[in-house]
Structure formats: C-alpha cells, structure tokens
PDB file of C-alpha atoms in Angstrom:
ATOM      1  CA  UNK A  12     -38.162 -20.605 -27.929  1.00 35.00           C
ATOM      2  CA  UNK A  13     -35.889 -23.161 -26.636  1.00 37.00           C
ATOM      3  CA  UNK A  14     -34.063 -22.159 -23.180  1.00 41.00           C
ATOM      4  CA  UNK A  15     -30.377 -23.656 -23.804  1.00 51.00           C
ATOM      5  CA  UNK A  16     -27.015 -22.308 -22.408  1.00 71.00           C
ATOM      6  CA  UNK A  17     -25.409 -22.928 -25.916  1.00 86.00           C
ATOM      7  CA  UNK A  18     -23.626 -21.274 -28.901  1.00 91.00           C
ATOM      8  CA  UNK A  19     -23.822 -24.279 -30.934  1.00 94.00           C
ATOM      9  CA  UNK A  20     -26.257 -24.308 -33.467  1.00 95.00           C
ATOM     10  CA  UNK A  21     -25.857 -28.256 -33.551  1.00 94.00           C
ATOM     11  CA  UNK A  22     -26.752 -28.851 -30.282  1.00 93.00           C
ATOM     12  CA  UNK A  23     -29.928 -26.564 -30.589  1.00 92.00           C
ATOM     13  CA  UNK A  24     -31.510 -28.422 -33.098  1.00 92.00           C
ATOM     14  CA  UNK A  25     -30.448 -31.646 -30.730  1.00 89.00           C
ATOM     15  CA  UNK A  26     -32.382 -30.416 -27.900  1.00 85.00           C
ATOM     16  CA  UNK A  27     -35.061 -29.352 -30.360  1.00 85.00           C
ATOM     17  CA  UNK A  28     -35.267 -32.764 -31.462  1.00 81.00           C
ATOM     18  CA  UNK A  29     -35.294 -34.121 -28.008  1.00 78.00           C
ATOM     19  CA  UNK A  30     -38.426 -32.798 -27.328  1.00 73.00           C
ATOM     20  CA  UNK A  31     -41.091 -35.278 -25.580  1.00 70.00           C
ATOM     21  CA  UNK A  32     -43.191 -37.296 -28.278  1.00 62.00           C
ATOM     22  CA  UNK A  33     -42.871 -36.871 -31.882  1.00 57.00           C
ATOM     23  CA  UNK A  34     -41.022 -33.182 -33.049  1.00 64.00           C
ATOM     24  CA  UNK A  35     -41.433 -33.875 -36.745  1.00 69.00           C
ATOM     25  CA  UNK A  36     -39.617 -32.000 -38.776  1.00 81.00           C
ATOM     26  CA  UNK A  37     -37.385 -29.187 -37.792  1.00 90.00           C
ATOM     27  CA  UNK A  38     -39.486 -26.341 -39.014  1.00 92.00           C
ATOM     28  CA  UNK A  39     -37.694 -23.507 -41.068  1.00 95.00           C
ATOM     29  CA  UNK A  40     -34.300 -24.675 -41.124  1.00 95.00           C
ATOM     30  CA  UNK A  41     -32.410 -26.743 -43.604  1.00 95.00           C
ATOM     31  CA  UNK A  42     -29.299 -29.032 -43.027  1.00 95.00           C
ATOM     32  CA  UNK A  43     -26.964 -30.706 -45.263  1.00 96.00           C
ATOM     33  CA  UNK A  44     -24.098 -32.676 -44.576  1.00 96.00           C
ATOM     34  CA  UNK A  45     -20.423 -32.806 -46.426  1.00 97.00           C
ATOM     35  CA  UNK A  46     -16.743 -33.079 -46.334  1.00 96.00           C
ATOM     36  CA  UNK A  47     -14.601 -29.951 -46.443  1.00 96.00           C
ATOM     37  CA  UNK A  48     -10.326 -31.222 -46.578  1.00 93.00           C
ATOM     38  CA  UNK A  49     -11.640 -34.743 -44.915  1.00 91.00           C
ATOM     39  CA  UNK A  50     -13.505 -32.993 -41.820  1.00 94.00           C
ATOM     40  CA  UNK A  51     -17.384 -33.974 -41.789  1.00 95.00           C
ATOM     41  CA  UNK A  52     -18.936 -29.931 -42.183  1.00 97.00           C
ATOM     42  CA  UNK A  53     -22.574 -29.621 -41.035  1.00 97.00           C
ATOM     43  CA  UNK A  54     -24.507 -26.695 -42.691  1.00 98.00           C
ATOM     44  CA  UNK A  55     -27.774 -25.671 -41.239  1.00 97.00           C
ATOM     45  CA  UNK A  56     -29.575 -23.032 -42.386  1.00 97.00           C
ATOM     46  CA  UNK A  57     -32.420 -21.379 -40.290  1.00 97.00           C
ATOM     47  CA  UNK A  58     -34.682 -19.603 -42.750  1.00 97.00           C
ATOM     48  CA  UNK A  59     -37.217 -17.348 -41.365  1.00 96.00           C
ATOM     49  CA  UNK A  60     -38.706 -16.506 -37.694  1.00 95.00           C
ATOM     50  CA  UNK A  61     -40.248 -19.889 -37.585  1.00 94.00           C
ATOM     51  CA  UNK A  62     -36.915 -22.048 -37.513  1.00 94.00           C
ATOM     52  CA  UNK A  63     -35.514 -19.065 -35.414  1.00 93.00           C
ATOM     53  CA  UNK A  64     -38.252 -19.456 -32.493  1.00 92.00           C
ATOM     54  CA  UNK A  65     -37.506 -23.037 -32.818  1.00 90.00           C
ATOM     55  CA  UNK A  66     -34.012 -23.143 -32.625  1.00 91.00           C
ATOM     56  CA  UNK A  67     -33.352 -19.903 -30.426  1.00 90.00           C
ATOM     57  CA  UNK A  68     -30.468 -18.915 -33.199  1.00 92.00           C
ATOM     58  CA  UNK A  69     -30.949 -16.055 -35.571  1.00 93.00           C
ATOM     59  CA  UNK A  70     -31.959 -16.214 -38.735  1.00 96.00           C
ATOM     60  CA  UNK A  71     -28.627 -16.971 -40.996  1.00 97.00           C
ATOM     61  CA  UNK A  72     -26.357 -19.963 -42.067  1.00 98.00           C
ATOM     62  CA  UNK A  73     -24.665 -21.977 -40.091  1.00 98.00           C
ATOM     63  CA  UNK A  74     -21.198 -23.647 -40.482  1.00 98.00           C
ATOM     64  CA  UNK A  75     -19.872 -26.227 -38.484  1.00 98.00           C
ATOM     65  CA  UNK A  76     -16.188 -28.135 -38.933  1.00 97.00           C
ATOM     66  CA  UNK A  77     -15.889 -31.163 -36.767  1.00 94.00           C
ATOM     67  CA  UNK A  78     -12.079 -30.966 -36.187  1.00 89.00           C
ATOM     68  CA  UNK A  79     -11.939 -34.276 -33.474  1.00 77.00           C
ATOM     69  CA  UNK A  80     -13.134 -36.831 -35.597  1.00 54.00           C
ATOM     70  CA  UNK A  81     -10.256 -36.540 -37.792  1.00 53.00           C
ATOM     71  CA  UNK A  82      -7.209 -36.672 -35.334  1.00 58.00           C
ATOM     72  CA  UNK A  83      -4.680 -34.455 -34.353  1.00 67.00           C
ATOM     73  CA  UNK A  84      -1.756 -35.924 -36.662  1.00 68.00           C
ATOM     74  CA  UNK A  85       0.736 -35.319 -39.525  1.00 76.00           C
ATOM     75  CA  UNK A  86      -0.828 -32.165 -41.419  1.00 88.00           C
ATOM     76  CA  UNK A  87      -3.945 -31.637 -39.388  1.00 91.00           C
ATOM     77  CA  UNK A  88      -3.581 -28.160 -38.471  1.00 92.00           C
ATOM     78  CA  UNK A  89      -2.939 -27.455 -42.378  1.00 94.00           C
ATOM     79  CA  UNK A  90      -5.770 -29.023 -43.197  1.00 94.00           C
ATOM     80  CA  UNK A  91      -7.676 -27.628 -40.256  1.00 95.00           C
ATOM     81  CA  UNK A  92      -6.887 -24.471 -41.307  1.00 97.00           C
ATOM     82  CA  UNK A  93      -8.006 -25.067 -45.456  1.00 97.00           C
ATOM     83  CA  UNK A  94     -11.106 -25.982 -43.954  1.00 97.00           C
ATOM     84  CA  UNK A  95     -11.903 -22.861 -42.235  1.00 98.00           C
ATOM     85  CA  UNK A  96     -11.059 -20.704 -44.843  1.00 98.00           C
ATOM     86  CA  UNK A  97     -13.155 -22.834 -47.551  1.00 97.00           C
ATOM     87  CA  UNK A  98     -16.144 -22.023 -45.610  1.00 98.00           C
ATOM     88  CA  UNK A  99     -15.632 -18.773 -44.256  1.00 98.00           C
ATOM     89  CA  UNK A 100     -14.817 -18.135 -48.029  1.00 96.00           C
ATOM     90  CA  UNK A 101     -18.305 -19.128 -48.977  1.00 96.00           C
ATOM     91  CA  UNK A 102     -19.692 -16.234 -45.803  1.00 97.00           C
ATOM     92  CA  UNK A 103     -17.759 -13.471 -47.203  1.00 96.00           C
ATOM     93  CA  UNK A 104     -19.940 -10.634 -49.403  1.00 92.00           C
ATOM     94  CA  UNK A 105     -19.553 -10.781 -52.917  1.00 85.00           C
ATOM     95  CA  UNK A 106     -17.827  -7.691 -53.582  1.00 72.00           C
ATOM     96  CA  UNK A 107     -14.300  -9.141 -54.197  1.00 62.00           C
ATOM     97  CA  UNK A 108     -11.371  -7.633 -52.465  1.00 70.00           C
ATOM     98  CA  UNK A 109     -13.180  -5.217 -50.135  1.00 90.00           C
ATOM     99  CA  UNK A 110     -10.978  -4.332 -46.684  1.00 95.00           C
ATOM    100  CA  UNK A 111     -11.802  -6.249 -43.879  1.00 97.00           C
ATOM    101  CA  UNK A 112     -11.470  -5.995 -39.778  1.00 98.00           C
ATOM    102  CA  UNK A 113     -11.134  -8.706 -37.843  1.00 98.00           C
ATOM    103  CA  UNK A 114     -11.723  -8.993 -33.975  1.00 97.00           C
ATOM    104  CA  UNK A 115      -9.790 -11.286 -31.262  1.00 97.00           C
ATOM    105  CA  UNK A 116     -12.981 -10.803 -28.313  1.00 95.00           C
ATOM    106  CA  UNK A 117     -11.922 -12.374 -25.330  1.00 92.00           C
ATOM    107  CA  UNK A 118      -9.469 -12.263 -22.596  1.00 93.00           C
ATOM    108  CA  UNK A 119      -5.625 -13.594 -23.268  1.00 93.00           C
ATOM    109  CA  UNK A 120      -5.202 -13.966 -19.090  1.00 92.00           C
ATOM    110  CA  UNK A 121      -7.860 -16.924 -19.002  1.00 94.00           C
ATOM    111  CA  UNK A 122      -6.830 -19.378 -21.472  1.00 96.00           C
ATOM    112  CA  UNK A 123     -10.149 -20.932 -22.275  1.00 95.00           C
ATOM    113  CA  UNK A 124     -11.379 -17.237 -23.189  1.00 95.00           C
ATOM    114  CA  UNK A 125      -8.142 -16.849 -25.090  1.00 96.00           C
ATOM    115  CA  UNK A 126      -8.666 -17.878 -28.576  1.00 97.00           C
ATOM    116  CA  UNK A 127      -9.756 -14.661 -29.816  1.00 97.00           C
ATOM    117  CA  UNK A 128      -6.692 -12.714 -29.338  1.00 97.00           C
ATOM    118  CA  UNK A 129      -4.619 -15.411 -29.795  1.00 98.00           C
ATOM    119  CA  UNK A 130      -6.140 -15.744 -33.400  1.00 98.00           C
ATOM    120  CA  UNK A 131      -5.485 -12.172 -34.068  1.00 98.00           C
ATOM    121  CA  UNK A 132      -1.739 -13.165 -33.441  1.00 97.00           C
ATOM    122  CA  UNK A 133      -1.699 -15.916 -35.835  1.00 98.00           C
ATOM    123  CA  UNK A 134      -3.871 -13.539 -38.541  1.00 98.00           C
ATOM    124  CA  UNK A 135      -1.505 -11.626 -41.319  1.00 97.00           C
ATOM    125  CA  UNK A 136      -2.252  -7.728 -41.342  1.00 97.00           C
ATOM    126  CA  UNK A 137      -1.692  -5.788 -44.635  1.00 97.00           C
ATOM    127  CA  UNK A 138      -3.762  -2.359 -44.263  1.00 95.00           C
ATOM    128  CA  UNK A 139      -0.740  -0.646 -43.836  1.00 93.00           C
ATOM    129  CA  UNK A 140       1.406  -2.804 -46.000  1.00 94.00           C
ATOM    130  CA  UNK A 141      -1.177  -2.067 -48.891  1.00 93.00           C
ATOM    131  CA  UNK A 142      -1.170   1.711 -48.501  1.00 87.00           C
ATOM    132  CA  UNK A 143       2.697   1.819 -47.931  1.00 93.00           C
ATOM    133  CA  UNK A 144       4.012  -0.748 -50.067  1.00 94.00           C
ATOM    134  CA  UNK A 145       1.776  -1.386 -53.333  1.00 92.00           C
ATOM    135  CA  UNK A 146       4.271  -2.536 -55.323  1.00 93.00           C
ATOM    136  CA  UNK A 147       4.876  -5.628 -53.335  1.00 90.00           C
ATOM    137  CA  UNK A 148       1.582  -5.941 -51.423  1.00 91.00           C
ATOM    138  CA  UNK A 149      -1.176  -4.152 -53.434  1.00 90.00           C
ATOM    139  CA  UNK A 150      -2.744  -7.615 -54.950  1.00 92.00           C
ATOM    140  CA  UNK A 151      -3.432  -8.476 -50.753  1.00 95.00           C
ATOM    141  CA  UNK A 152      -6.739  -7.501 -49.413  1.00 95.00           C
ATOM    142  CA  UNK A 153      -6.406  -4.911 -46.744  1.00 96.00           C
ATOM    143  CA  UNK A 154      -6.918  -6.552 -43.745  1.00 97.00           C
ATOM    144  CA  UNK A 155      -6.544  -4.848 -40.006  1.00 97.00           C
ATOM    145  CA  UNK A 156      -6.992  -6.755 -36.730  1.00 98.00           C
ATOM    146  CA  UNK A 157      -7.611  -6.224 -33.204  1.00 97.00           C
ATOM    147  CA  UNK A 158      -8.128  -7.376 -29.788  1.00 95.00           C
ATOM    148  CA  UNK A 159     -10.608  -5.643 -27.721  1.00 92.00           C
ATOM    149  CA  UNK A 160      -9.538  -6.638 -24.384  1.00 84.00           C
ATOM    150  CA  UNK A 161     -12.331  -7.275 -21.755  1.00 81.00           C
ATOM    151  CA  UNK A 162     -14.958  -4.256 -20.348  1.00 80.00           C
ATOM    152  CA  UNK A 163     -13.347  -4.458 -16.787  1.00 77.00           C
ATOM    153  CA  UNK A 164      -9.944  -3.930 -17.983  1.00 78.00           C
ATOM    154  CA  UNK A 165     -10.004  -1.618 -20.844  1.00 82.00           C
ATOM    155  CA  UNK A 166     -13.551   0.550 -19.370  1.00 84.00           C
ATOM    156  CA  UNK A 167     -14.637  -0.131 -22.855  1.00 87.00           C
ATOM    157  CA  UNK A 168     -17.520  -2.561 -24.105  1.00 88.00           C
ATOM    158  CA  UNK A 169     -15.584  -4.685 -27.203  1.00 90.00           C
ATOM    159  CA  UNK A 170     -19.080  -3.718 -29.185  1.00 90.00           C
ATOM    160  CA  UNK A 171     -18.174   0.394 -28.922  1.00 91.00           C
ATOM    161  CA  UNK A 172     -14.720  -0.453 -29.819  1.00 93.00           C
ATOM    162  CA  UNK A 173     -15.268  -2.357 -33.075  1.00 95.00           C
ATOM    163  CA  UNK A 174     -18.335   0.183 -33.625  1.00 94.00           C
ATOM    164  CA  UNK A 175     -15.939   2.942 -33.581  1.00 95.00           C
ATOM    165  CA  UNK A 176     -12.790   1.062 -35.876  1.00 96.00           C
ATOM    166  CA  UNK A 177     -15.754   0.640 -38.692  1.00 96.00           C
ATOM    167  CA  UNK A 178     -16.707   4.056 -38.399  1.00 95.00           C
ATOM    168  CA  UNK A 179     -12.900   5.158 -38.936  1.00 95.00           C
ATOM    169  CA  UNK A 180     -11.771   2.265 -41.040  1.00 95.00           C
ATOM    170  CA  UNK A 181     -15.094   1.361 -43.194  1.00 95.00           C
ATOM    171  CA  UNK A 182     -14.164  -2.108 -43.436  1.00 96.00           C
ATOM    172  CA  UNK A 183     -16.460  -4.243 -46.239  1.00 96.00           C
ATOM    173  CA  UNK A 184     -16.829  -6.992 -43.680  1.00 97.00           C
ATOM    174  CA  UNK A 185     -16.039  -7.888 -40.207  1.00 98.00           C
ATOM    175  CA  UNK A 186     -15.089 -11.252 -38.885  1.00 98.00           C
ATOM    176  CA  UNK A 187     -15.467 -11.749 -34.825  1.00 97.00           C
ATOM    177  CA  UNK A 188     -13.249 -14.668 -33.288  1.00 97.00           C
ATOM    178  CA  UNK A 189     -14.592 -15.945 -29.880  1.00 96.00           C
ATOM    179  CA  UNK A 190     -14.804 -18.214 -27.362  1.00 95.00           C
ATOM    180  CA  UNK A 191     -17.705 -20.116 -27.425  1.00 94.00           C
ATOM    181  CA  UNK A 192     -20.183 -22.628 -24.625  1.00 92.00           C
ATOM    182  CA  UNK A 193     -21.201 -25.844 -25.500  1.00 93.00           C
ATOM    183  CA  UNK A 194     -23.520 -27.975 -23.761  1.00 89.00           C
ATOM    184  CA  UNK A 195     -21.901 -31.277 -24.136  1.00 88.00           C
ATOM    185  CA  UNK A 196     -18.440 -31.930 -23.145  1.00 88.00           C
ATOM    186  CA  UNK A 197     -17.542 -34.163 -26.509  1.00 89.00           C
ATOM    187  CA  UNK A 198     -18.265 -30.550 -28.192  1.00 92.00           C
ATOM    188  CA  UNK A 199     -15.356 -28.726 -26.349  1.00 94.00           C
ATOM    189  CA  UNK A 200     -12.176 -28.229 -28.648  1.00 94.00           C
ATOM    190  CA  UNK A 201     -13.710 -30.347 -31.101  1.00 93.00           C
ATOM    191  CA  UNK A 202     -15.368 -28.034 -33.117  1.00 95.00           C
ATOM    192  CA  UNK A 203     -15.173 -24.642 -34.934  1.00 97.00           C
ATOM    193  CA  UNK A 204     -18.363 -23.008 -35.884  1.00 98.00           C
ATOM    194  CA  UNK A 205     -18.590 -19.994 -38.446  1.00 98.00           C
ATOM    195  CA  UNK A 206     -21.899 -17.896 -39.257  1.00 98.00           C
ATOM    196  CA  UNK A 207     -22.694 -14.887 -41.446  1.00 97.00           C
ATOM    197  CA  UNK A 208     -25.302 -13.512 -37.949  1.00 96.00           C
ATOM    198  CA  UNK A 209     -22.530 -11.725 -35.965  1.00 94.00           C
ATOM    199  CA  UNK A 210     -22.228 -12.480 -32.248  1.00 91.00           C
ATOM    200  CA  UNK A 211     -23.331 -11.442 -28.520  1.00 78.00           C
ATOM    201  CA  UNK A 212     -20.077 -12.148 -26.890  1.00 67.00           C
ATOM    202  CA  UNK A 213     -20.418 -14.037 -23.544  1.00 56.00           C
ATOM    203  CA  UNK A 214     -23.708 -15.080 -24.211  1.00 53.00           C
ATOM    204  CA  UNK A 215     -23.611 -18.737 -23.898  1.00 48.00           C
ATOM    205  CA  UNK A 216     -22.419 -18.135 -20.484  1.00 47.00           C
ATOM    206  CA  UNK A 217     -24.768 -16.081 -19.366  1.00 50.00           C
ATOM    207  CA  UNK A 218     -23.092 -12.488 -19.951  1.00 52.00           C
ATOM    208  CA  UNK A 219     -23.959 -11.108 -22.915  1.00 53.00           C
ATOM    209  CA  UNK A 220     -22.533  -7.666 -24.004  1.00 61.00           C
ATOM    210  CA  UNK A 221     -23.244  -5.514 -26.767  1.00 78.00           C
ATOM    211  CA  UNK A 222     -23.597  -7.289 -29.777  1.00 87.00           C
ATOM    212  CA  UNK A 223     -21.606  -7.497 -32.971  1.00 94.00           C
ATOM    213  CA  UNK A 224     -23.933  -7.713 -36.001  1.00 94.00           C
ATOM    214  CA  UNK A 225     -24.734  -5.781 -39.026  1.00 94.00           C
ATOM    215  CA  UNK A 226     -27.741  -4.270 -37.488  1.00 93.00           C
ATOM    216  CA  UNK A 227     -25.151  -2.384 -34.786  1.00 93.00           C
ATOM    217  CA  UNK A 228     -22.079  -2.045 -36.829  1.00 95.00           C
ATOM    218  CA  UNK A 229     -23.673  -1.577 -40.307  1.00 94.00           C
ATOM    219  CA  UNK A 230     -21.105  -4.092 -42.174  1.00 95.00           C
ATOM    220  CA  UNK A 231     -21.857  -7.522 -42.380  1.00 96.00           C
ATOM    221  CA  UNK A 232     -20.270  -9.534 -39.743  1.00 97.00           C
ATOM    222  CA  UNK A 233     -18.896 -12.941 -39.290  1.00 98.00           C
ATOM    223  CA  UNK A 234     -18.433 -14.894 -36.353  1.00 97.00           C
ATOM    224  CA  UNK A 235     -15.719 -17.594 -36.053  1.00 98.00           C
ATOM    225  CA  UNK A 236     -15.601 -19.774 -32.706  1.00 96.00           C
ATOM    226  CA  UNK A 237     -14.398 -22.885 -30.658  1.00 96.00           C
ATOM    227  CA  UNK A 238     -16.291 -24.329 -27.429  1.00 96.00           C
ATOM    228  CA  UNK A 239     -14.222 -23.958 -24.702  1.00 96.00           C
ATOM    229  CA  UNK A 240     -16.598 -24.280 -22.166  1.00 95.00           C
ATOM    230  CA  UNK A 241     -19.299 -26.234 -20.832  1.00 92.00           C
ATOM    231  CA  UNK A 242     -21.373 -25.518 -17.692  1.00 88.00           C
ATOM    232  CA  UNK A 243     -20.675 -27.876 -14.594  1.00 88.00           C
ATOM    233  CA  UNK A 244     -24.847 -27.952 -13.749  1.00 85.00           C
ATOM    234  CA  UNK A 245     -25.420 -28.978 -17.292  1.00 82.00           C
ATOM    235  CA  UNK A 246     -22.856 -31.990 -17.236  1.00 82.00           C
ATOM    236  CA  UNK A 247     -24.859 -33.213 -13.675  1.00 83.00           C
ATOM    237  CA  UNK A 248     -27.996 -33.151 -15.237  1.00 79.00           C
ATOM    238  CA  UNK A 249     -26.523 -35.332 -17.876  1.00 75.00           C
ATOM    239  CA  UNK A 250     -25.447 -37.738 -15.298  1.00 77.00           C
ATOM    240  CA  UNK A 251     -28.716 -37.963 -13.492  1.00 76.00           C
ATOM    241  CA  UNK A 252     -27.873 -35.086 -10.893  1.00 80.00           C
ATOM    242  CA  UNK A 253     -31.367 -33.440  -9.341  1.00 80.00           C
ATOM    243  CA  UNK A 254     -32.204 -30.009  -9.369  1.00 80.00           C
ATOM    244  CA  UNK A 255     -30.431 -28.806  -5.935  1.00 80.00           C
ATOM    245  CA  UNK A 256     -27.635 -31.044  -6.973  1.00 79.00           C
ATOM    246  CA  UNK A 257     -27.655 -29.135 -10.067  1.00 78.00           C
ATOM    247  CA  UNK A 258     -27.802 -25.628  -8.380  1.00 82.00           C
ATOM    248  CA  UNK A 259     -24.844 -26.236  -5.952  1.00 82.00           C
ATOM    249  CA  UNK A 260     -22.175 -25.825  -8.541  1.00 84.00           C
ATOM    250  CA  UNK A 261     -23.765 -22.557  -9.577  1.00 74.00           C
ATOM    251  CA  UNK A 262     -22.094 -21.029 -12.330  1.00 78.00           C
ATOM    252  CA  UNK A 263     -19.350 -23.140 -12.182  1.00 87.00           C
ATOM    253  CA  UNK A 264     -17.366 -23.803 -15.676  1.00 90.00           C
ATOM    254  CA  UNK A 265     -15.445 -26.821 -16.988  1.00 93.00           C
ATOM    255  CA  UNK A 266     -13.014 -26.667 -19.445  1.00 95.00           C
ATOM    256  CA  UNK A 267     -10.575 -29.579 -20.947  1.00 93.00           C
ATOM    257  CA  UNK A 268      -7.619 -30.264 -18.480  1.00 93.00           C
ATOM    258  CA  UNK A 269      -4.914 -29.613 -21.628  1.00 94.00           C
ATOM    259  CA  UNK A 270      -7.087 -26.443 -22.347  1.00 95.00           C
ATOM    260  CA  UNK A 271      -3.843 -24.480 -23.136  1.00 95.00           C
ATOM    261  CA  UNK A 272      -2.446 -26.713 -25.887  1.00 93.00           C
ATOM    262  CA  UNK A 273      -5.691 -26.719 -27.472  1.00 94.00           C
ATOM    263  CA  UNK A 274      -6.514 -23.446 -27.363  1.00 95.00           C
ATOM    264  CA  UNK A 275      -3.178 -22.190 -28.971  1.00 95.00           C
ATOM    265  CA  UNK A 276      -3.800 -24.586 -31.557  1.00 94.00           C
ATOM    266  CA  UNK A 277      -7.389 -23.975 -32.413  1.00 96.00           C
ATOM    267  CA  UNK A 278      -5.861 -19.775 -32.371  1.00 97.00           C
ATOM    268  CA  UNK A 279      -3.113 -20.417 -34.729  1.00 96.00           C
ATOM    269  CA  UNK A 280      -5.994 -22.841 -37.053  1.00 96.00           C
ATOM    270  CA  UNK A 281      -8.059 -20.068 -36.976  1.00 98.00           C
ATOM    271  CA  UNK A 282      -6.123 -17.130 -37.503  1.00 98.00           C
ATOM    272  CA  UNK A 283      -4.277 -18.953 -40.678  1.00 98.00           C
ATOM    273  CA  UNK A 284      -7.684 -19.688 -41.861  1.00 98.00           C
ATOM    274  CA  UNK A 285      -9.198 -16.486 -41.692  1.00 98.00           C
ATOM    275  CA  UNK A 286      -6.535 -15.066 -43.323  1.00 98.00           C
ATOM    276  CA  UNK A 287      -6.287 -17.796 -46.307  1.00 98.00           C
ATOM    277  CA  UNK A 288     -10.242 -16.897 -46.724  1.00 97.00           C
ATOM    278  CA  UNK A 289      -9.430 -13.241 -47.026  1.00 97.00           C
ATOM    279  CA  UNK A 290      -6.466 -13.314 -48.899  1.00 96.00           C
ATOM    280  CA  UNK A 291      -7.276 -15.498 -52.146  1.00 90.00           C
ATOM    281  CA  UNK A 292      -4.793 -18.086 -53.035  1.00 92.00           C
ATOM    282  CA  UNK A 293      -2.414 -17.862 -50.373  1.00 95.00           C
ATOM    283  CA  UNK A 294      -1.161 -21.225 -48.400  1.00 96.00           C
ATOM    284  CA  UNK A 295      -0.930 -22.165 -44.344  1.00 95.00           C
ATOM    285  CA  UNK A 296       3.435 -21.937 -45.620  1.00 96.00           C
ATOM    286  CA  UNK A 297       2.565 -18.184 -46.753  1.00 96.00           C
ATOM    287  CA  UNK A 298       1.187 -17.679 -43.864  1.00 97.00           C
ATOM    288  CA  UNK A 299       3.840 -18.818 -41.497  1.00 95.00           C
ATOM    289  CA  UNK A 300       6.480 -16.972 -43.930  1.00 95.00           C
ATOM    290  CA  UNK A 301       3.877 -13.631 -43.628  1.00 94.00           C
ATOM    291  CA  UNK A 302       4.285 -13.780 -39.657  1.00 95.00           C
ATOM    292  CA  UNK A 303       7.490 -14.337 -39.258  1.00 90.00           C
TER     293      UNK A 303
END
C-alpha cells in the first residue's frame, strides 16, 4: 500500500502512477471523465482489494468536482451547488425518500476545519417540519443535521455521537461533511470530493478518530469534503527540500491565505447541495427561501 498523507483519491492514483519505471495500468480501479453543470467531474472507481492495496482508498466510488477550473463568477456557487447534488444524487440508496442525517465534523473555531458545521448551517432541516406540519411539508424528505463538535471540547468522539443519533433516529442514509488534506497546494479549495465509503475524520492529517462507515454505524454513509489543508513538509519536498529540511517544519499545516472566504463559500455550496440531492426537485432559490 501506498504511504500518502492524502484524502484525495486523485492524487493517490497520481502518486501511484509516479512510481519508478513503468506502473502499467492502475490495477482494480476504473476512471472516467465528464462534465457535471460545466465543472470537469472525475469518477474513479476502486473495485476490489487489489485497486484498494494499490491506491490505499477503500473499496467504493469516487466523485470528484473540480470547482477552480471554472471561476468564481456570475452564478458559480449555483452551479457549484447543482453539481454536488447531481452526484451525491447518484450515491444515495435506492430506496426513494428514506430519512436522512447529516453530519457537520469539524471545528467552527479554526476556519480551515470549519466547513463541516458551517455546511450544516447552510443545509435545510425538515424532520420536525415533516412530523409537525404534513400538510405543507410531508412531500420533503426528513432530513436532521448536526455538528459534532471536536473530542476535546464536547468529551465525546463525533463517531459515538452519530452512532448514537442512528440508533435513536434510524436514518436510511448518512452523509458526513469534512475537512479534508491534500497533498498538492493547487488541490486546496479547488475541489469537492464525495464517496459512498464513509470517512475516518482527521485522517489525512495524521489523527484519525473513530470512523464513520456502514460497517460502525450500520446505514450507509456518505462523505462530502473540501481540501483545506496541505502539509508544509510535503510542499518542501516538492520544492527540492531534503529530508531534515523536511522534518523541521514538523507537523506544520498550510492553508490558503483567504481561507475564510473560501471556506464559507465551499459551506454554503455544500450544504445547498446536499440538501438539493436529498430533497428532489428543489432549487439553490428554495433553498435560500427554506433558510431564511
């Protein structure tokens, strides 16, 4: 298995390609290319153990949405957000209008861990509004959303929290919003990446917790995330740095200087599209009327 300090599935397969001589082909895993609302949308799906060992991902598909490549003008966030919920549409199980939980993980006081709850803000809850209200909201999927808050200020692991919620709430699906650690810099902000695996929170920088998949929450589980972060050893050895170079800046992060914009606009992207993907036929505008 591949040693990388990535959640990207893209860059993976880079570095698996990268190897010295001739890799071939990338064993066990498919890819396919296509446009999703004008964005360029990679698809890579790793099969069985064979493209898993290669790839050091689970087995499962893969979705990314190159956001950057398009621009951050007129209607991007609209479309932005379409594009999300077109593909998380195509994750969720086939059982039509089953309830669904959706989790913010990270911390709101450090912005570049602060998409996750911030996409819970920006995602429209109707559990209640179902049960309570049917004659205006009982065509809406029941949706109910959290933030976990972070181990060392809640006592609780976000895994035991969202463990417990399913138990109580019996949700059809879940759908995890994180943070996420790329290895290049281009990566950061620049990309949203959805799978139907679940997710280790913190484990692309080296602090992974209990982990959200079907296996531990018995629900299938989606993961929806943005790079935030890239490690500041990695970006040396990129520039030629050697290895004590490399281990004086430790565990040392680097985010993008205008982090906070782009953080509360990836949140708000995200949260509008997981709610357009759970709630069939609704628009970004119903959205934005929902939260007022």
């Amino acid at each position: 298995m591949l040693h990388m300090e990535t959640d990207l599935i893209l860059e993976a397969t880079e570095l698996w390609r990268q190897r010295p001589g001739d890799p071939g082909e990338l064993p066990g895993v498919a890819t396919r290319e296509y446009l999703r609302e004008g964005f360029p949308v990679t698809e890579v799906r790793v099969l069985n153990q064979t493209g898993a060992e290669a790839v050091g991902k689970p087995v499962g598909t893969y979705l990314t949405v190159e956001t950057d490549r398009v621009g951050r003008a007129g209607d991007y966030p609209k479309r932005a957000a379409e594009a999300v919920a077109g593909e998380l549409r195509g994750l969720l199980p086939k059982d039509g209008d089953g309830s669904a939980l959706v989790v913010g993980l990270g911390n709101r006081a450090i912005t570049p861990d602060a998409v996750g709850p911030w996409a819970v803000d920006h995602t429209v809850v109707t559990r209640h509004l179902v049960d309570r209200l049917p004659e205006t909201f009982g065509d809406f999927r029941p949706v109910a959303a959290v933030a976990t808050g972070v181990l060392g200020a809640t006592g609780v692991e976000s895994g035991e929290l969202v463990k417990a919620l399913c138990q109580r709430l019996r949700p059809t699906v879940v759908v995890a919003i994180d943070a996420l650690a790329a290895r290049s810099a281009r990566r950061l902000c620049s990309t949203i990446q959805l799978a139907d695996t679940g997710i280790v929170p913190g484990s692309g920088v080296g602090n992974a917790r209990y982990a959200l998949t079907r296996e531990e929450l018995g629900v299938p589980v989606l993961a929806v995330g943005v790079p935030t972060v890239v490690r500041a050893a990695t970006l040396a050895a990129d520039l030629g740095a050697d290895e004590d170079q490399r281990e004086t800046l430790g565990s040392l992060l680097v985010t993008p200087k205008d982090i906070d914009a782009l953080a509360a606009e990836l949140a708000q992207i995200i949260g509008y599209g997981v709610t357009m993907a759970l709630q069939e036929g609704i628009t970004p505008e119903d959205v934005e009327y929902l939260l007022r």
